[in-house]
Short mmCIF file of N, CA, C and O in Angstrom, two decimals:
data_model
loop_
_atom_site.label_atom_id
_atom_site.label_comp_id
_atom_site.label_asym_id
_atom_site.label_seq_id
_atom_site.Cartn_x
_atom_site.Cartn_y
_atom_site.Cartn_z
N MET B 1 0.84 -1.19 0.00
CA MET B 1 0.00 0.00 0.00
C MET B 1 0.89 1.25 0.00
O MET B 1 1.86 1.32 0.72
N VAL B 2 0.51 2.20 -0.81
CA VAL B 2 1.25 3.45 -0.95
C VAL B 2 0.62 4.50 -0.02
O VAL B 2 -0.58 4.70 -0.03
N ASP B 3 1.47 5.17 0.77
CA ASP B 3 1.00 6.23 1.66
C ASP B 3 1.21 7.58 0.98
O ASP B 3 2.34 7.92 0.60
N ILE B 4 0.11 8.33 0.83
CA ILE B 4 0.15 9.61 0.11
C ILE B 4 -0.34 10.73 1.01
O ILE B 4 -1.37 10.61 1.66
N LEU B 5 0.41 11.84 1.02
CA LEU B 5 -0.02 13.06 1.70
C LEU B 5 -0.64 13.97 0.64
O LEU B 5 0.03 14.35 -0.32
N LEU B 6 -1.91 14.29 0.81
CA LEU B 6 -2.66 15.12 -0.12
C LEU B 6 -2.94 16.47 0.53
O LEU B 6 -3.53 16.53 1.60
N VAL B 7 -2.51 17.55 -0.14
CA VAL B 7 -2.62 18.89 0.44
C VAL B 7 -3.39 19.80 -0.51
O VAL B 7 -2.94 20.06 -1.63
N ASP B 8 -4.55 20.27 -0.07
CA ASP B 8 -5.36 21.18 -0.88
C ASP B 8 -6.34 21.87 0.05
O ASP B 8 -6.92 21.23 0.93
N ASP B 9 -6.53 23.18 -0.13
CA ASP B 9 -7.46 23.90 0.74
C ASP B 9 -8.91 23.69 0.35
O ASP B 9 -9.81 24.02 1.10
N SER B 10 -9.16 23.10 -0.81
CA SER B 10 -10.52 22.82 -1.26
C SER B 10 -10.97 21.44 -0.78
O SER B 10 -10.39 20.42 -1.15
N VAL B 11 -12.00 21.42 0.04
CA VAL B 11 -12.54 20.16 0.55
C VAL B 11 -12.99 19.27 -0.60
O VAL B 11 -12.70 18.07 -0.63
N SER B 12 -13.71 19.85 -1.56
CA SER B 12 -14.22 19.04 -2.67
C SER B 12 -13.08 18.46 -3.50
O SER B 12 -13.16 17.31 -3.95
N MET B 13 -12.01 19.21 -3.71
CA MET B 13 -10.87 18.69 -4.47
C MET B 13 -10.20 17.55 -3.69
O MET B 13 -9.86 16.52 -4.27
N ARG B 14 -10.02 17.73 -2.39
CA ARG B 14 -9.43 16.65 -1.57
C ARG B 14 -10.30 15.40 -1.65
O ARG B 14 -9.77 14.29 -1.78
N GLU B 15 -11.61 15.59 -1.59
CA GLU B 15 -12.52 14.43 -1.66
C GLU B 15 -12.40 13.70 -2.99
O GLU B 15 -12.35 12.48 -3.03
N MET B 16 -12.35 14.45 -4.09
CA MET B 16 -12.26 13.82 -5.43
C MET B 16 -10.92 13.09 -5.62
O MET B 16 -10.90 11.97 -6.11
N VAL B 17 -9.85 13.74 -5.23
CA VAL B 17 -8.52 13.12 -5.39
C VAL B 17 -8.40 11.92 -4.45
O VAL B 17 -7.92 10.85 -4.86
N SER B 18 -8.84 12.07 -3.21
CA SER B 18 -8.79 10.96 -2.25
C SER B 18 -9.58 9.76 -2.76
O SER B 18 -9.13 8.62 -2.67
N PHE B 19 -10.78 10.03 -3.28
CA PHE B 19 -11.62 8.95 -3.80
C PHE B 19 -10.87 8.19 -4.91
O PHE B 19 -10.82 6.96 -4.91
N THR B 20 -10.31 8.93 -5.84
CA THR B 20 -9.58 8.32 -6.96
C THR B 20 -8.42 7.47 -6.45
O THR B 20 -8.23 6.32 -6.88
N LEU B 21 -7.64 8.01 -5.54
CA LEU B 21 -6.45 7.30 -5.04
C LEU B 21 -6.84 6.13 -4.13
O LEU B 21 -6.19 5.08 -4.16
N ASN B 22 -7.88 6.31 -3.33
CA ASN B 22 -8.37 5.21 -2.48
C ASN B 22 -8.86 4.03 -3.33
O ASN B 22 -8.62 2.88 -2.99
N GLN B 23 -9.55 4.34 -4.41
CA GLN B 23 -10.05 3.29 -5.31
C GLN B 23 -8.90 2.48 -5.90
O GLN B 23 -9.07 1.31 -6.22
N ALA B 24 -7.72 3.12 -6.01
CA ALA B 24 -6.54 2.43 -6.55
C ALA B 24 -5.78 1.70 -5.44
O ALA B 24 -4.71 1.13 -5.68
N GLY B 25 -6.32 1.74 -4.20
CA GLY B 25 -5.72 1.00 -3.10
C GLY B 25 -4.68 1.77 -2.30
O GLY B 25 -3.94 1.18 -1.52
N HIS B 26 -4.62 3.08 -2.48
CA HIS B 26 -3.64 3.89 -1.75
C HIS B 26 -4.22 4.39 -0.43
O HIS B 26 -5.43 4.58 -0.29
N ASN B 27 -3.34 4.65 0.52
CA ASN B 27 -3.71 5.19 1.83
C ASN B 27 -3.47 6.70 1.80
O ASN B 27 -2.35 7.14 1.53
N ILE B 28 -4.51 7.50 2.07
CA ILE B 28 -4.43 8.95 1.93
C ILE B 28 -4.51 9.64 3.28
O ILE B 28 -5.38 9.34 4.09
N THR B 29 -3.59 10.58 3.50
CA THR B 29 -3.65 11.49 4.64
C THR B 29 -3.86 12.88 4.05
O THR B 29 -3.13 13.29 3.15
N GLU B 30 -4.86 13.60 4.56
CA GLU B 30 -5.19 14.90 4.00
C GLU B 30 -4.74 16.05 4.90
O GLU B 30 -4.77 15.93 6.13
N ALA B 31 -4.36 17.16 4.25
CA ALA B 31 -4.05 18.40 4.95
C ALA B 31 -4.68 19.54 4.16
O ALA B 31 -4.77 19.47 2.93
N GLU B 32 -5.11 20.59 4.87
CA GLU B 32 -5.81 21.68 4.18
C GLU B 32 -4.91 22.84 3.78
O GLU B 32 -5.35 23.74 3.07
N ASP B 33 -3.67 22.83 4.24
CA ASP B 33 -2.71 23.85 3.80
C ASP B 33 -1.30 23.36 4.10
O ASP B 33 -1.10 22.30 4.70
N GLY B 34 -0.32 24.15 3.68
CA GLY B 34 1.07 23.75 3.85
C GLY B 34 1.52 23.65 5.30
O GLY B 34 2.33 22.78 5.64
N VAL B 35 0.98 24.51 6.15
CA VAL B 35 1.35 24.47 7.57
C VAL B 35 0.93 23.13 8.19
O VAL B 35 1.72 22.45 8.84
N GLN B 36 -0.33 22.75 7.96
CA GLN B 36 -0.83 21.49 8.49
C GLN B 36 -0.07 20.31 7.88
O GLN B 36 0.29 19.37 8.58
N ALA B 37 0.22 20.39 6.58
CA ALA B 37 0.94 19.31 5.91
C ALA B 37 2.34 19.13 6.48
O ALA B 37 2.79 18.00 6.70
N LEU B 38 3.02 20.24 6.74
CA LEU B 38 4.37 20.16 7.30
C LEU B 38 4.35 19.55 8.70
O LEU B 38 5.20 18.72 9.03
N GLU B 39 3.35 19.92 9.50
CA GLU B 39 3.22 19.33 10.84
C GLU B 39 3.02 17.81 10.74
O GLU B 39 3.63 17.05 11.49
N ILE B 40 2.18 17.39 9.82
CA ILE B 40 1.93 15.95 9.61
C ILE B 40 3.20 15.26 9.12
O ILE B 40 3.55 14.18 9.59
N ALA B 41 3.90 15.91 8.20
CA ALA B 41 5.11 15.32 7.60
C ALA B 41 6.24 15.14 8.62
O ALA B 41 7.05 14.22 8.49
N LEU B 42 6.28 15.99 9.63
CA LEU B 42 7.34 15.87 10.65
C LEU B 42 7.21 14.59 11.46
O LEU B 42 8.20 14.09 11.99
N ASP B 43 6.00 14.05 11.56
CA ASP B 43 5.75 12.86 12.37
C ASP B 43 5.44 11.60 11.56
O ASP B 43 5.15 10.56 12.14
N ASN B 44 5.43 11.71 10.25
CA ASN B 44 5.05 10.58 9.40
C ASN B 44 5.93 10.55 8.15
O ASN B 44 6.52 11.54 7.77
N SER B 45 5.97 9.39 7.53
CA SER B 45 6.66 9.30 6.24
C SER B 45 5.63 8.95 5.18
O SER B 45 4.62 8.30 5.46
N PHE B 46 5.87 9.41 3.97
CA PHE B 46 4.96 9.18 2.87
C PHE B 46 5.75 8.75 1.64
O PHE B 46 6.91 9.11 1.48
N ASP B 47 5.07 8.00 0.77
CA ASP B 47 5.69 7.56 -0.48
C ASP B 47 5.52 8.61 -1.57
O ASP B 47 6.25 8.61 -2.56
N LEU B 48 4.53 9.51 -1.38
CA LEU B 48 4.22 10.52 -2.38
C LEU B 48 3.50 11.68 -1.70
O LEU B 48 2.71 11.47 -0.79
N VAL B 49 3.80 12.91 -2.17
CA VAL B 49 3.07 14.10 -1.72
C VAL B 49 2.43 14.72 -2.95
O VAL B 49 3.08 14.87 -3.99
N ILE B 50 1.14 15.05 -2.84
CA ILE B 50 0.42 15.76 -3.91
C ILE B 50 -0.10 17.05 -3.28
O ILE B 50 -0.82 17.00 -2.28
N THR B 51 0.31 18.20 -3.85
CA THR B 51 -0.09 19.46 -3.24
C THR B 51 -0.56 20.49 -4.26
O THR B 51 -0.06 20.54 -5.39
N ASP B 52 -1.52 21.28 -3.84
CA ASP B 52 -1.97 22.44 -4.59
C ASP B 52 -0.90 23.52 -4.39
O ASP B 52 -0.06 23.42 -3.50
N ILE B 53 -0.94 24.58 -5.21
CA ILE B 53 -0.03 25.71 -5.00
C ILE B 53 -0.70 26.77 -4.16
O ILE B 53 -0.19 27.18 -3.13
N ASN B 54 -1.86 27.26 -4.61
CA ASN B 54 -2.50 28.41 -3.97
C ASN B 54 -3.35 27.99 -2.78
O ASN B 54 -4.45 27.49 -2.95
N MET B 55 -2.77 28.19 -1.58
CA MET B 55 -3.46 27.85 -0.34
C MET B 55 -3.13 28.91 0.70
O MET B 55 -2.09 29.55 0.63
N PRO B 56 -4.02 29.08 1.69
CA PRO B 56 -3.72 30.03 2.77
C PRO B 56 -2.62 29.48 3.68
O PRO B 56 -2.30 28.29 3.64
N ASN B 57 -2.03 30.34 4.45
CA ASN B 57 -1.02 30.03 5.48
C ASN B 57 0.34 29.62 4.91
O ASN B 57 1.35 30.18 5.29
N MET B 58 0.39 28.64 4.02
CA MET B 58 1.63 28.26 3.34
C MET B 58 1.27 27.64 2.00
O MET B 58 0.51 26.69 1.95
N ASP B 59 1.83 28.20 0.93
CA ASP B 59 1.50 27.69 -0.40
C ASP B 59 2.29 26.41 -0.70
O ASP B 59 3.19 26.02 0.04
N GLY B 60 1.92 25.77 -1.80
CA GLY B 60 2.51 24.48 -2.15
C GLY B 60 3.97 24.54 -2.54
O GLY B 60 4.71 23.58 -2.34
N ILE B 61 4.40 25.66 -3.12
CA ILE B 61 5.82 25.78 -3.49
C ILE B 61 6.68 25.92 -2.24
O ILE B 61 7.72 25.28 -2.12
N THR B 62 6.23 26.73 -1.28
CA THR B 62 6.95 26.85 -0.02
C THR B 62 6.96 25.51 0.71
O THR B 62 8.00 25.09 1.24
N LEU B 63 5.82 24.81 0.72
CA LEU B 63 5.75 23.49 1.33
C LEU B 63 6.76 22.54 0.69
O LEU B 63 7.48 21.83 1.39
N THR B 64 6.80 22.54 -0.63
CA THR B 64 7.73 21.67 -1.35
C THR B 64 9.17 21.93 -0.91
O THR B 64 9.92 21.00 -0.60
N ALA B 65 9.56 23.20 -0.86
CA ALA B 65 10.91 23.57 -0.45
C ALA B 65 11.19 23.12 0.99
O ALA B 65 12.27 22.59 1.28
N LYS B 66 10.23 23.32 1.89
CA LYS B 66 10.42 22.93 3.29
C LYS B 66 10.50 21.41 3.45
O LYS B 66 11.27 20.91 4.26
N LEU B 67 9.69 20.68 2.66
CA LEU B 67 9.76 19.22 2.73
C LEU B 67 11.13 18.73 2.25
O LEU B 67 11.70 17.80 2.82
N ARG B 68 11.65 19.36 1.22
CA ARG B 68 12.95 18.96 0.67
C ARG B 68 14.08 19.19 1.68
O ARG B 68 15.13 18.57 1.58
N GLU B 69 13.87 20.07 2.65
CA GLU B 69 14.87 20.31 3.70
C GLU B 69 14.89 19.18 4.72
O GLU B 69 15.84 19.04 5.48
N LEU B 70 13.83 18.37 4.75
CA LEU B 70 13.74 17.26 5.70
C LEU B 70 14.36 16.01 5.08
O LEU B 70 14.04 15.64 3.96
N GLU B 71 15.23 15.36 5.84
CA GLU B 71 15.91 14.17 5.33
C GLU B 71 14.94 13.10 4.84
O GLU B 71 15.16 12.46 3.80
N ALA B 72 13.83 12.92 5.55
CA ALA B 72 12.85 11.89 5.18
C ALA B 72 12.17 12.17 3.84
O ALA B 72 11.60 11.27 3.23
N PHE B 73 12.24 13.41 3.34
CA PHE B 73 11.56 13.78 2.10
C PHE B 73 12.53 14.16 0.98
O PHE B 73 12.12 14.69 -0.05
N THR B 74 13.80 13.84 1.16
CA THR B 74 14.81 14.17 0.15
C THR B 74 14.47 13.58 -1.21
O THR B 74 14.60 14.24 -2.23
N PHE B 75 14.01 12.34 -1.21
CA PHE B 75 13.74 11.65 -2.47
C PHE B 75 12.26 11.32 -2.68
O PHE B 75 11.91 10.63 -3.63
N THR B 76 11.39 11.79 -1.80
CA THR B 76 9.96 11.53 -1.93
C THR B 76 9.40 12.33 -3.11
O THR B 76 9.61 13.54 -3.19
N PRO B 77 8.72 11.66 -4.04
CA PRO B 77 8.12 12.40 -5.15
C PRO B 77 7.08 13.40 -4.65
O PRO B 77 6.29 13.08 -3.76
N ILE B 78 7.11 14.61 -5.22
CA ILE B 78 6.13 15.64 -4.88
C ILE B 78 5.50 16.11 -6.18
O ILE B 78 6.18 16.63 -7.07
N LEU B 79 4.19 15.89 -6.30
CA LEU B 79 3.45 16.32 -7.48
C LEU B 79 2.63 17.57 -7.15
O LEU B 79 1.98 17.64 -6.11
N ILE B 80 2.68 18.55 -8.04
CA ILE B 80 1.89 19.76 -7.91
C ILE B 80 0.59 19.56 -8.69
O ILE B 80 0.63 19.24 -9.88
N LEU B 81 -0.54 19.72 -8.02
CA LEU B 81 -1.86 19.59 -8.65
C LEU B 81 -2.52 20.96 -8.55
O LEU B 81 -2.91 21.38 -7.46
N THR B 82 -2.61 21.69 -9.68
CA THR B 82 -3.02 23.08 -9.60
C THR B 82 -3.69 23.58 -10.87
O THR B 82 -3.58 22.94 -11.92
N THR B 83 -4.36 24.72 -10.76
CA THR B 83 -4.93 25.38 -11.93
C THR B 83 -3.88 26.26 -12.61
O THR B 83 -4.09 26.73 -13.73
N GLU B 84 -2.76 26.49 -11.94
CA GLU B 84 -1.68 27.32 -12.51
C GLU B 84 -1.11 26.64 -13.74
O GLU B 84 -0.85 25.43 -13.74
N THR B 85 -0.88 27.41 -14.80
CA THR B 85 -0.32 26.82 -16.01
C THR B 85 0.90 27.57 -16.54
O THR B 85 1.49 27.16 -17.53
N SER B 86 1.28 28.65 -15.89
CA SER B 86 2.38 29.47 -16.43
C SER B 86 3.73 28.78 -16.25
O SER B 86 3.99 28.12 -15.25
N GLU B 87 4.58 28.94 -17.24
CA GLU B 87 5.93 28.36 -17.20
C GLU B 87 6.75 28.88 -16.01
O GLU B 87 7.44 28.10 -15.37
N PRO B 88 6.69 30.20 -15.70
CA PRO B 88 7.46 30.67 -14.53
C PRO B 88 7.06 29.96 -13.23
O PRO B 88 7.92 29.63 -12.42
N ARG B 89 5.76 29.71 -13.05
CA ARG B 89 5.30 29.00 -11.84
C ARG B 89 5.80 27.55 -11.85
O ARG B 89 6.19 27.01 -10.82
N LYS B 90 5.77 26.93 -13.02
CA LYS B 90 6.27 25.56 -13.13
C LYS B 90 7.76 25.50 -12.80
O LYS B 90 8.21 24.60 -12.10
N MET B 91 8.52 26.48 -13.29
CA MET B 91 9.96 26.52 -13.01
C MET B 91 10.20 26.77 -11.51
O MET B 91 11.09 26.17 -10.92
N GLU B 92 9.40 27.64 -10.92
CA GLU B 92 9.51 27.94 -9.50
C GLU B 92 9.27 26.66 -8.68
O GLU B 92 10.00 26.37 -7.73
N ALA B 93 8.25 25.90 -9.06
CA ALA B 93 7.94 24.65 -8.36
C ALA B 93 9.07 23.64 -8.55
O ALA B 93 9.48 22.96 -7.61
N LYS B 94 9.60 23.55 -9.75
CA LYS B 94 10.69 22.62 -10.03
C LYS B 94 11.93 22.98 -9.22
O LYS B 94 12.59 22.11 -8.64
N GLN B 95 12.23 24.27 -9.16
CA GLN B 95 13.39 24.73 -8.38
C GLN B 95 13.21 24.45 -6.88
O GLN B 95 14.17 24.20 -6.17
N ALA B 96 11.96 24.46 -6.42
CA ALA B 96 11.68 24.15 -5.02
C ALA B 96 11.80 22.65 -4.74
O ALA B 96 11.90 22.24 -3.59
N GLY B 97 11.79 21.84 -5.81
CA GLY B 97 11.95 20.41 -5.64
C GLY B 97 10.80 19.55 -6.11
O GLY B 97 10.77 18.35 -5.85
N ALA B 98 9.83 20.15 -6.80
CA ALA B 98 8.69 19.38 -7.29
C ALA B 98 9.14 18.37 -8.34
O ALA B 98 10.00 18.65 -9.17
N THR B 99 8.53 17.20 -8.30
CA THR B 99 8.84 16.12 -9.23
C THR B 99 8.05 16.24 -10.52
O THR B 99 8.54 15.93 -11.60
N GLY B 100 6.78 16.68 -10.40
CA GLY B 100 5.91 16.76 -11.57
C GLY B 100 4.77 17.72 -11.36
O GLY B 100 4.63 18.31 -10.28
N TRP B 101 3.94 17.85 -12.39
CA TRP B 101 2.89 18.87 -12.44
C TRP B 101 1.65 18.27 -13.06
O TRP B 101 1.72 17.67 -14.14
N ILE B 102 0.50 18.42 -12.42
CA ILE B 102 -0.78 17.96 -12.96
C ILE B 102 -1.74 19.14 -12.90
O ILE B 102 -1.91 19.76 -11.84
N GLU B 103 -2.36 19.45 -14.03
CA GLU B 103 -3.28 20.59 -14.07
C GLU B 103 -4.69 20.18 -13.68
O GLU B 103 -5.15 19.10 -14.03
N LYS B 104 -5.35 21.08 -12.93
CA LYS B 104 -6.76 20.92 -12.60
C LYS B 104 -7.57 21.52 -13.73
O LYS B 104 -7.13 22.51 -14.32
N PRO B 105 -8.76 21.04 -14.05
CA PRO B 105 -9.34 19.86 -13.40
C PRO B 105 -8.58 18.61 -13.81
O PRO B 105 -8.18 18.46 -14.96
N PHE B 106 -8.37 17.73 -12.85
CA PHE B 106 -7.55 16.55 -13.12
C PHE B 106 -8.38 15.43 -13.73
O PHE B 106 -9.57 15.31 -13.49
N ASP B 107 -7.71 14.64 -14.53
CA ASP B 107 -8.31 13.44 -15.10
C ASP B 107 -7.87 12.29 -14.20
O ASP B 107 -6.67 12.09 -14.00
N PRO B 108 -8.81 11.54 -13.63
CA PRO B 108 -8.44 10.46 -12.69
C PRO B 108 -7.41 9.48 -13.27
O PRO B 108 -6.46 9.09 -12.57
N ASP B 109 -7.56 9.10 -14.52
CA ASP B 109 -6.61 8.17 -15.12
C ASP B 109 -5.21 8.78 -15.23
O ASP B 109 -4.20 8.12 -15.00
N HIS B 110 -5.17 10.06 -15.59
CA HIS B 110 -3.88 10.76 -15.69
C HIS B 110 -3.23 10.88 -14.31
O HIS B 110 -2.02 10.69 -14.17
N LEU B 111 -4.04 11.19 -13.29
CA LEU B 111 -3.52 11.28 -11.92
C LEU B 111 -2.91 9.94 -11.49
O LEU B 111 -1.79 9.90 -10.97
N LEU B 112 -3.62 8.86 -11.74
CA LEU B 112 -3.12 7.53 -11.35
C LEU B 112 -1.88 7.15 -12.15
O LEU B 112 -0.92 6.61 -11.59
N ALA B 113 -1.87 7.47 -13.44
CA ALA B 113 -0.72 7.14 -14.27
C ALA B 113 0.51 7.93 -13.84
O ALA B 113 1.61 7.38 -13.73
N THR B 114 0.32 9.22 -13.57
CA THR B 114 1.43 10.06 -13.14
C THR B 114 1.95 9.62 -11.78
O THR B 114 3.16 9.54 -11.55
N SER B 115 1.03 9.31 -10.86
CA SER B 115 1.42 8.83 -9.53
C SER B 115 2.23 7.54 -9.63
O SER B 115 3.28 7.40 -9.01
N SER B 116 1.76 6.63 -10.45
CA SER B 116 2.46 5.35 -10.63
C SER B 116 3.85 5.56 -11.23
O SER B 116 4.79 4.88 -10.86
N LYS B 117 3.94 6.51 -12.14
CA LYS B 117 5.21 6.77 -12.83
C LYS B 117 6.29 7.26 -11.85
O LYS B 117 7.45 6.89 -11.99
N VAL B 118 5.92 8.09 -10.88
CA VAL B 118 6.93 8.66 -9.97
C VAL B 118 7.20 7.79 -8.74
O VAL B 118 8.16 8.03 -8.01
N LEU B 119 6.37 6.78 -8.52
CA LEU B 119 6.57 5.93 -7.34
C LEU B 119 7.59 4.83 -7.60
O LEU B 119 7.84 4.41 -8.67
#
């Protein structure tokens, strides 16, 4: 079983992504922003992190950079799931340590294929 940390401030988005990943047999832990996700990450290990960019308190790019500072997350794949499509934002996320990028609205099959590819 794959343990995934899912970070998004939208309850409905977390529910849709969690449903898709749960159906594929993955174990999902949810956080509503980067601050909560970082607190969870300090006490747990995950095989994959999926995060939105635009969230209150701490955005997904800052979260990605902070996770990369933790030894336990040095090599953990981090996927950005967002409505952002600009190249500068993608480069910013990559420089922070993001592994990949999935645009919202997400296609469940694409999400599962991308997740499988980075695991």
